[in-house]
Amino acid sequence: MKTLKLRIKDKHIKELNRLSGSVNFVWNYINALCFEHLNRTGKFFSAYDLSEYTKGSGEYLGLHSQTLQAINETHAKSRKQFKKAKLSWRSNRPDAKRKSLG
């Protein structure tokens, strides 16, 4: 028995790409904010501190507030786990070799 393999394009791909771009934008903003704060004060932001800076931006980016809080928690956890002052930037360009996980 032979099976035919087809890839069917999702009709929601444009919306998902827009949302992933918004998530990557928030990640990059948090990354720059944390690095600048670390250079000025020598202290790291916690996820709670970061949520004060991203509060209300979900309305403009089309993201839920819980999504923003999850991004803050993931960034703080990753920065602490890998002991880095600045994590890698996330890109959502279509011509990039690999897309970020946004």
Short mmCIF file of N, CA and C in Angstrom, two decimals:
data_model
loop_
_atom_site.label_atom_id
_atom_site.label_comp_id
_atom_site.label_asym_id
_atom_site.label_seq_id
_atom_site.Cartn_x
_atom_site.Cartn_y
_atom_site.Cartn_z
N MET A 1 0.84 -1.17 0.00
CA MET A 1 0.00 0.00 0.00
C MET A 1 0.89 1.24 0.00
N LYS A 2 0.61 2.17 -0.87
CA LYS A 2 1.37 3.42 -0.95
C LYS A 2 0.55 4.55 -0.35
N THR A 3 1.26 5.43 0.34
CA THR A 3 0.62 6.58 0.96
C THR A 3 1.10 7.84 0.26
N LEU A 4 0.19 8.68 -0.06
CA LEU A 4 0.51 9.94 -0.71
C LEU A 4 0.70 11.01 0.37
N LYS A 5 1.84 11.69 0.34
CA LYS A 5 2.12 12.73 1.33
C LYS A 5 1.94 14.09 0.68
N LEU A 6 1.07 14.89 1.27
CA LEU A 6 0.82 16.25 0.79
C LEU A 6 0.94 17.21 1.95
N ARG A 7 1.43 18.39 1.66
CA ARG A 7 1.46 19.45 2.66
C ARG A 7 0.41 20.47 2.27
N ILE A 8 -0.55 20.64 3.14
CA ILE A 8 -1.63 21.59 2.89
C ILE A 8 -1.32 22.86 3.64
N LYS A 9 -1.34 23.97 2.93
CA LYS A 9 -1.05 25.26 3.56
C LYS A 9 -2.17 25.63 4.52
N ASP A 10 -1.76 26.13 5.66
CA ASP A 10 -2.72 26.57 6.66
C ASP A 10 -3.29 27.92 6.25
N LYS A 11 -4.59 28.09 6.40
CA LYS A 11 -5.19 29.37 6.01
C LYS A 11 -4.91 30.48 7.02
N HIS A 12 -4.37 30.12 8.17
CA HIS A 12 -4.09 31.11 9.21
C HIS A 12 -2.61 31.49 9.27
N ILE A 13 -1.85 31.16 8.25
CA ILE A 13 -0.40 31.37 8.30
C ILE A 13 -0.04 32.85 8.42
N LYS A 14 -0.79 33.75 7.79
CA LYS A 14 -0.48 35.18 7.88
C LYS A 14 -0.66 35.70 9.29
N GLU A 15 -1.74 35.28 9.93
CA GLU A 15 -2.00 35.72 11.30
C GLU A 15 -0.96 35.16 12.26
N LEU A 16 -0.57 33.90 12.07
CA LEU A 16 0.44 33.30 12.93
C LEU A 16 1.80 33.97 12.75
N ASN A 17 2.14 34.33 11.52
CA ASN A 17 3.40 35.05 11.28
C ASN A 17 3.38 36.43 11.91
N ARG A 18 2.23 37.11 11.89
CA ARG A 18 2.11 38.43 12.51
C ARG A 18 2.27 38.32 14.03
N LEU A 19 1.64 37.30 14.62
CA LEU A 19 1.75 37.11 16.07
C LEU A 19 3.17 36.73 16.47
N SER A 20 3.82 35.90 15.67
CA SER A 20 5.19 35.52 16.01
C SER A 20 6.12 36.73 15.90
N GLY A 21 5.85 37.62 14.96
CA GLY A 21 6.63 38.86 14.86
C GLY A 21 6.44 39.74 16.08
N SER A 22 5.21 39.78 16.61
CA SER A 22 4.95 40.56 17.82
C SER A 22 5.67 39.97 19.02
N VAL A 23 5.66 38.65 19.13
CA VAL A 23 6.36 37.98 20.23
C VAL A 23 7.86 38.25 20.14
N ASN A 24 8.41 38.17 18.95
CA ASN A 24 9.84 38.44 18.77
C ASN A 24 10.18 39.89 19.08
N PHE A 25 9.28 40.81 18.76
CA PHE A 25 9.48 42.23 19.07
C PHE A 25 9.56 42.43 20.58
N VAL A 26 8.65 41.80 21.32
CA VAL A 26 8.65 41.92 22.78
C VAL A 26 9.93 41.31 23.35
N TRP A 27 10.34 40.15 22.83
CA TRP A 27 11.57 39.50 23.30
C TRP A 27 12.77 40.41 23.11
N ASN A 28 12.89 41.02 21.94
CA ASN A 28 14.03 41.89 21.65
C ASN A 28 14.00 43.15 22.51
N TYR A 29 12.80 43.68 22.77
CA TYR A 29 12.67 44.85 23.64
C TYR A 29 13.12 44.52 25.06
N ILE A 30 12.67 43.38 25.57
CA ILE A 30 13.05 42.97 26.92
C ILE A 30 14.55 42.72 27.00
N ASN A 31 15.10 42.11 25.97
CA ASN A 31 16.52 41.82 25.93
C ASN A 31 17.35 43.10 26.00
N ALA A 32 16.97 44.09 25.21
CA ALA A 32 17.69 45.37 25.21
C ALA A 32 17.51 46.10 26.54
N LEU A 33 16.30 46.06 27.09
CA LEU A 33 16.02 46.73 28.35
C LEU A 33 16.83 46.12 29.49
N CYS A 34 16.88 44.80 29.55
CA CYS A 34 17.64 44.12 30.61
C CYS A 34 19.14 44.41 30.50
N PHE A 35 19.65 44.40 29.28
CA PHE A 35 21.08 44.64 29.09
C PHE A 35 21.45 46.07 29.49
N GLU A 36 20.60 47.03 29.12
CA GLU A 36 20.86 48.43 29.49
C GLU A 36 20.77 48.63 31.00
N HIS A 37 19.79 47.99 31.64
CA HIS A 37 19.63 48.11 33.09
C HIS A 37 20.81 47.46 33.81
N LEU A 38 21.30 46.35 33.30
CA LEU A 38 22.45 45.68 33.90
C LEU A 38 23.69 46.55 33.79
N ASN A 39 23.89 47.20 32.67
CA ASN A 39 25.05 48.07 32.50
C ASN A 39 25.00 49.29 33.42
N ARG A 40 23.81 49.81 33.65
CA ARG A 40 23.67 51.00 34.49
C ARG A 40 23.76 50.69 35.98
N THR A 41 23.06 49.63 36.42
CA THR A 41 22.94 49.37 37.86
C THR A 41 23.71 48.14 38.32
N GLY A 42 24.02 47.23 37.43
CA GLY A 42 24.69 45.99 37.83
C GLY A 42 23.74 44.95 38.38
N LYS A 43 22.44 45.15 38.21
CA LYS A 43 21.44 44.22 38.72
C LYS A 43 20.59 43.70 37.57
N PHE A 44 20.07 42.48 37.77
CA PHE A 44 19.19 41.88 36.78
C PHE A 44 17.74 42.19 37.10
N PHE A 45 16.92 42.26 36.06
CA PHE A 45 15.47 42.38 36.23
C PHE A 45 14.89 41.01 36.50
N SER A 46 13.86 40.95 37.33
CA SER A 46 13.09 39.72 37.49
C SER A 46 11.93 39.76 36.50
N ALA A 47 11.21 38.64 36.40
CA ALA A 47 10.05 38.61 35.50
C ALA A 47 8.99 39.59 35.96
N TYR A 48 8.87 39.77 37.27
CA TYR A 48 7.89 40.72 37.82
C TYR A 48 8.26 42.15 37.44
N ASP A 49 9.53 42.49 37.52
CA ASP A 49 9.98 43.83 37.15
C ASP A 49 9.75 44.10 35.66
N LEU A 50 9.96 43.08 34.84
CA LEU A 50 9.78 43.25 33.40
C LEU A 50 8.32 43.47 33.04
N SER A 51 7.42 42.87 33.80
CA SER A 51 6.00 43.01 33.46
C SER A 51 5.52 44.45 33.63
N GLU A 52 6.20 45.23 34.47
CA GLU A 52 5.85 46.64 34.61
C GLU A 52 6.15 47.42 33.32
N TYR A 53 7.17 47.00 32.59
CA TYR A 53 7.56 47.70 31.37
C TYR A 53 6.73 47.26 30.15
N THR A 54 6.18 46.06 30.20
CA THR A 54 5.41 45.56 29.06
C THR A 54 3.91 45.67 29.29
N LYS A 55 3.51 46.21 30.44
CA LYS A 55 2.09 46.31 30.76
C LYS A 55 1.38 47.23 29.77
N GLY A 56 0.27 46.75 29.21
CA GLY A 56 -0.52 47.56 28.29
C GLY A 56 -0.10 47.48 26.84
N SER A 57 1.06 46.92 26.56
CA SER A 57 1.52 46.88 25.16
C SER A 57 0.84 45.77 24.37
N GLY A 58 0.24 44.82 25.04
CA GLY A 58 -0.45 43.74 24.34
C GLY A 58 -1.61 44.24 23.50
N GLU A 59 -2.22 45.32 23.92
CA GLU A 59 -3.34 45.90 23.16
C GLU A 59 -2.87 46.38 21.79
N TYR A 60 -1.68 46.94 21.73
CA TYR A 60 -1.16 47.47 20.47
C TYR A 60 -0.53 46.38 19.60
N LEU A 61 -0.03 45.33 20.24
CA LEU A 61 0.64 44.27 19.50
C LEU A 61 -0.29 43.11 19.15
N GLY A 62 -1.49 43.10 19.72
CA GLY A 62 -2.42 42.01 19.46
C GLY A 62 -2.11 40.77 20.27
N LEU A 63 -1.47 40.93 21.42
CA LEU A 63 -1.12 39.81 22.29
C LEU A 63 -1.88 39.91 23.60
N HIS A 64 -2.16 38.77 24.20
CA HIS A 64 -2.83 38.74 25.49
C HIS A 64 -1.82 39.05 26.59
N SER A 65 -2.30 39.54 27.72
CA SER A 65 -1.40 39.90 28.82
C SER A 65 -0.68 38.68 29.38
N GLN A 66 -1.33 37.52 29.36
CA GLN A 66 -0.66 36.30 29.83
C GLN A 66 0.47 35.90 28.90
N THR A 67 0.34 36.19 27.63
CA THR A 67 1.42 35.92 26.68
C THR A 67 2.63 36.78 27.00
N LEU A 68 2.39 38.05 27.30
CA LEU A 68 3.49 38.95 27.66
C LEU A 68 4.17 38.49 28.94
N GLN A 69 3.38 38.05 29.92
CA GLN A 69 3.96 37.57 31.18
C GLN A 69 4.77 36.30 30.95
N ALA A 70 4.30 35.43 30.06
CA ALA A 70 5.04 34.20 29.76
C ALA A 70 6.37 34.52 29.07
N ILE A 71 6.37 35.51 28.19
CA ILE A 71 7.61 35.93 27.53
C ILE A 71 8.58 36.47 28.57
N ASN A 72 8.08 37.28 29.50
CA ASN A 72 8.94 37.83 30.57
C ASN A 72 9.53 36.71 31.42
N GLU A 73 8.71 35.74 31.80
CA GLU A 73 9.19 34.63 32.63
C GLU A 73 10.21 33.78 31.89
N THR A 74 9.95 33.52 30.62
CA THR A 74 10.88 32.71 29.82
C THR A 74 12.21 33.42 29.65
N HIS A 75 12.17 34.72 29.42
CA HIS A 75 13.41 35.49 29.25
C HIS A 75 14.22 35.49 30.55
N ALA A 76 13.55 35.75 31.67
CA ALA A 76 14.25 35.80 32.96
C ALA A 76 14.83 34.43 33.31
N LYS A 77 14.07 33.37 33.04
CA LYS A 77 14.53 32.02 33.33
C LYS A 77 15.72 31.64 32.46
N SER A 78 15.65 31.96 31.17
CA SER A 78 16.74 31.63 30.25
C SER A 78 18.01 32.41 30.58
N ARG A 79 17.84 33.68 30.92
CA ARG A 79 19.00 34.50 31.26
C ARG A 79 19.68 33.97 32.52
N LYS A 80 18.88 33.55 33.48
CA LYS A 80 19.44 33.02 34.73
C LYS A 80 20.07 31.64 34.50
N GLN A 81 19.42 30.82 33.69
CA GLN A 81 19.90 29.46 33.44
C GLN A 81 21.25 29.47 32.71
N PHE A 82 21.38 30.30 31.69
CA PHE A 82 22.60 30.33 30.90
C PHE A 82 23.61 31.36 31.40
N LYS A 83 23.25 32.10 32.45
CA LYS A 83 24.14 33.08 33.09
C LYS A 83 24.70 34.07 32.08
N LYS A 84 23.79 34.63 31.29
CA LYS A 84 24.19 35.60 30.27
C LYS A 84 23.53 36.94 30.55
N ALA A 85 24.24 37.99 30.22
CA ALA A 85 23.68 39.32 30.39
C ALA A 85 22.74 39.66 29.24
N LYS A 86 22.99 39.07 28.08
CA LYS A 86 22.19 39.37 26.90
C LYS A 86 21.97 38.08 26.12
N LEU A 87 20.73 37.75 25.86
CA LEU A 87 20.40 36.56 25.09
C LEU A 87 20.37 36.91 23.61
N SER A 88 20.29 35.88 22.77
CA SER A 88 20.31 36.13 21.33
C SER A 88 19.01 36.79 20.88
N TRP A 89 19.14 37.60 19.84
CA TRP A 89 17.99 38.32 19.30
C TRP A 89 17.15 37.38 18.47
N ARG A 90 15.87 37.68 18.38
CA ARG A 90 14.96 36.87 17.59
C ARG A 90 14.54 37.63 16.35
N SER A 91 14.54 36.92 15.24
CA SER A 91 14.22 37.53 13.96
C SER A 91 13.04 36.80 13.34
N ASN A 92 12.26 37.51 12.55
CA ASN A 92 11.12 36.90 11.87
C ASN A 92 11.16 37.23 10.38
N ARG A 93 12.35 37.45 9.86
CA ARG A 93 12.49 37.80 8.45
C ARG A 93 12.24 36.57 7.58
N PRO A 94 11.54 36.72 6.48
CA PRO A 94 11.30 35.57 5.61
C PRO A 94 12.55 35.09 4.88
N ASP A 95 13.55 35.96 4.71
CA ASP A 95 14.77 35.55 4.00
C ASP A 95 15.84 35.00 4.94
N ALA A 96 15.53 34.88 6.23
CA ALA A 96 16.50 34.34 7.18
C ALA A 96 16.66 32.84 6.96
N LYS A 97 17.86 32.34 7.27
CA LYS A 97 18.11 30.91 7.09
C LYS A 97 17.23 30.07 8.01
N ARG A 98 17.05 30.54 9.22
CA ARG A 98 16.15 29.85 10.14
C ARG A 98 15.36 30.90 10.90
N LYS A 99 14.11 30.60 11.12
CA LYS A 99 13.24 31.54 11.83
C LYS A 99 13.36 31.29 13.32
N SER A 100 13.16 32.33 14.09
CA SER A 100 13.17 32.20 15.53
C SER A 100 11.84 31.62 15.99
N LEU A 101 11.83 31.21 17.25
CA LEU A 101 10.68 30.50 17.77
C LEU A 101 9.52 31.37 18.19
N GLY A 102 9.48 32.62 17.91
CA GLY A 102 8.47 33.53 18.38
C GLY A 102 7.08 33.14 18.33
#
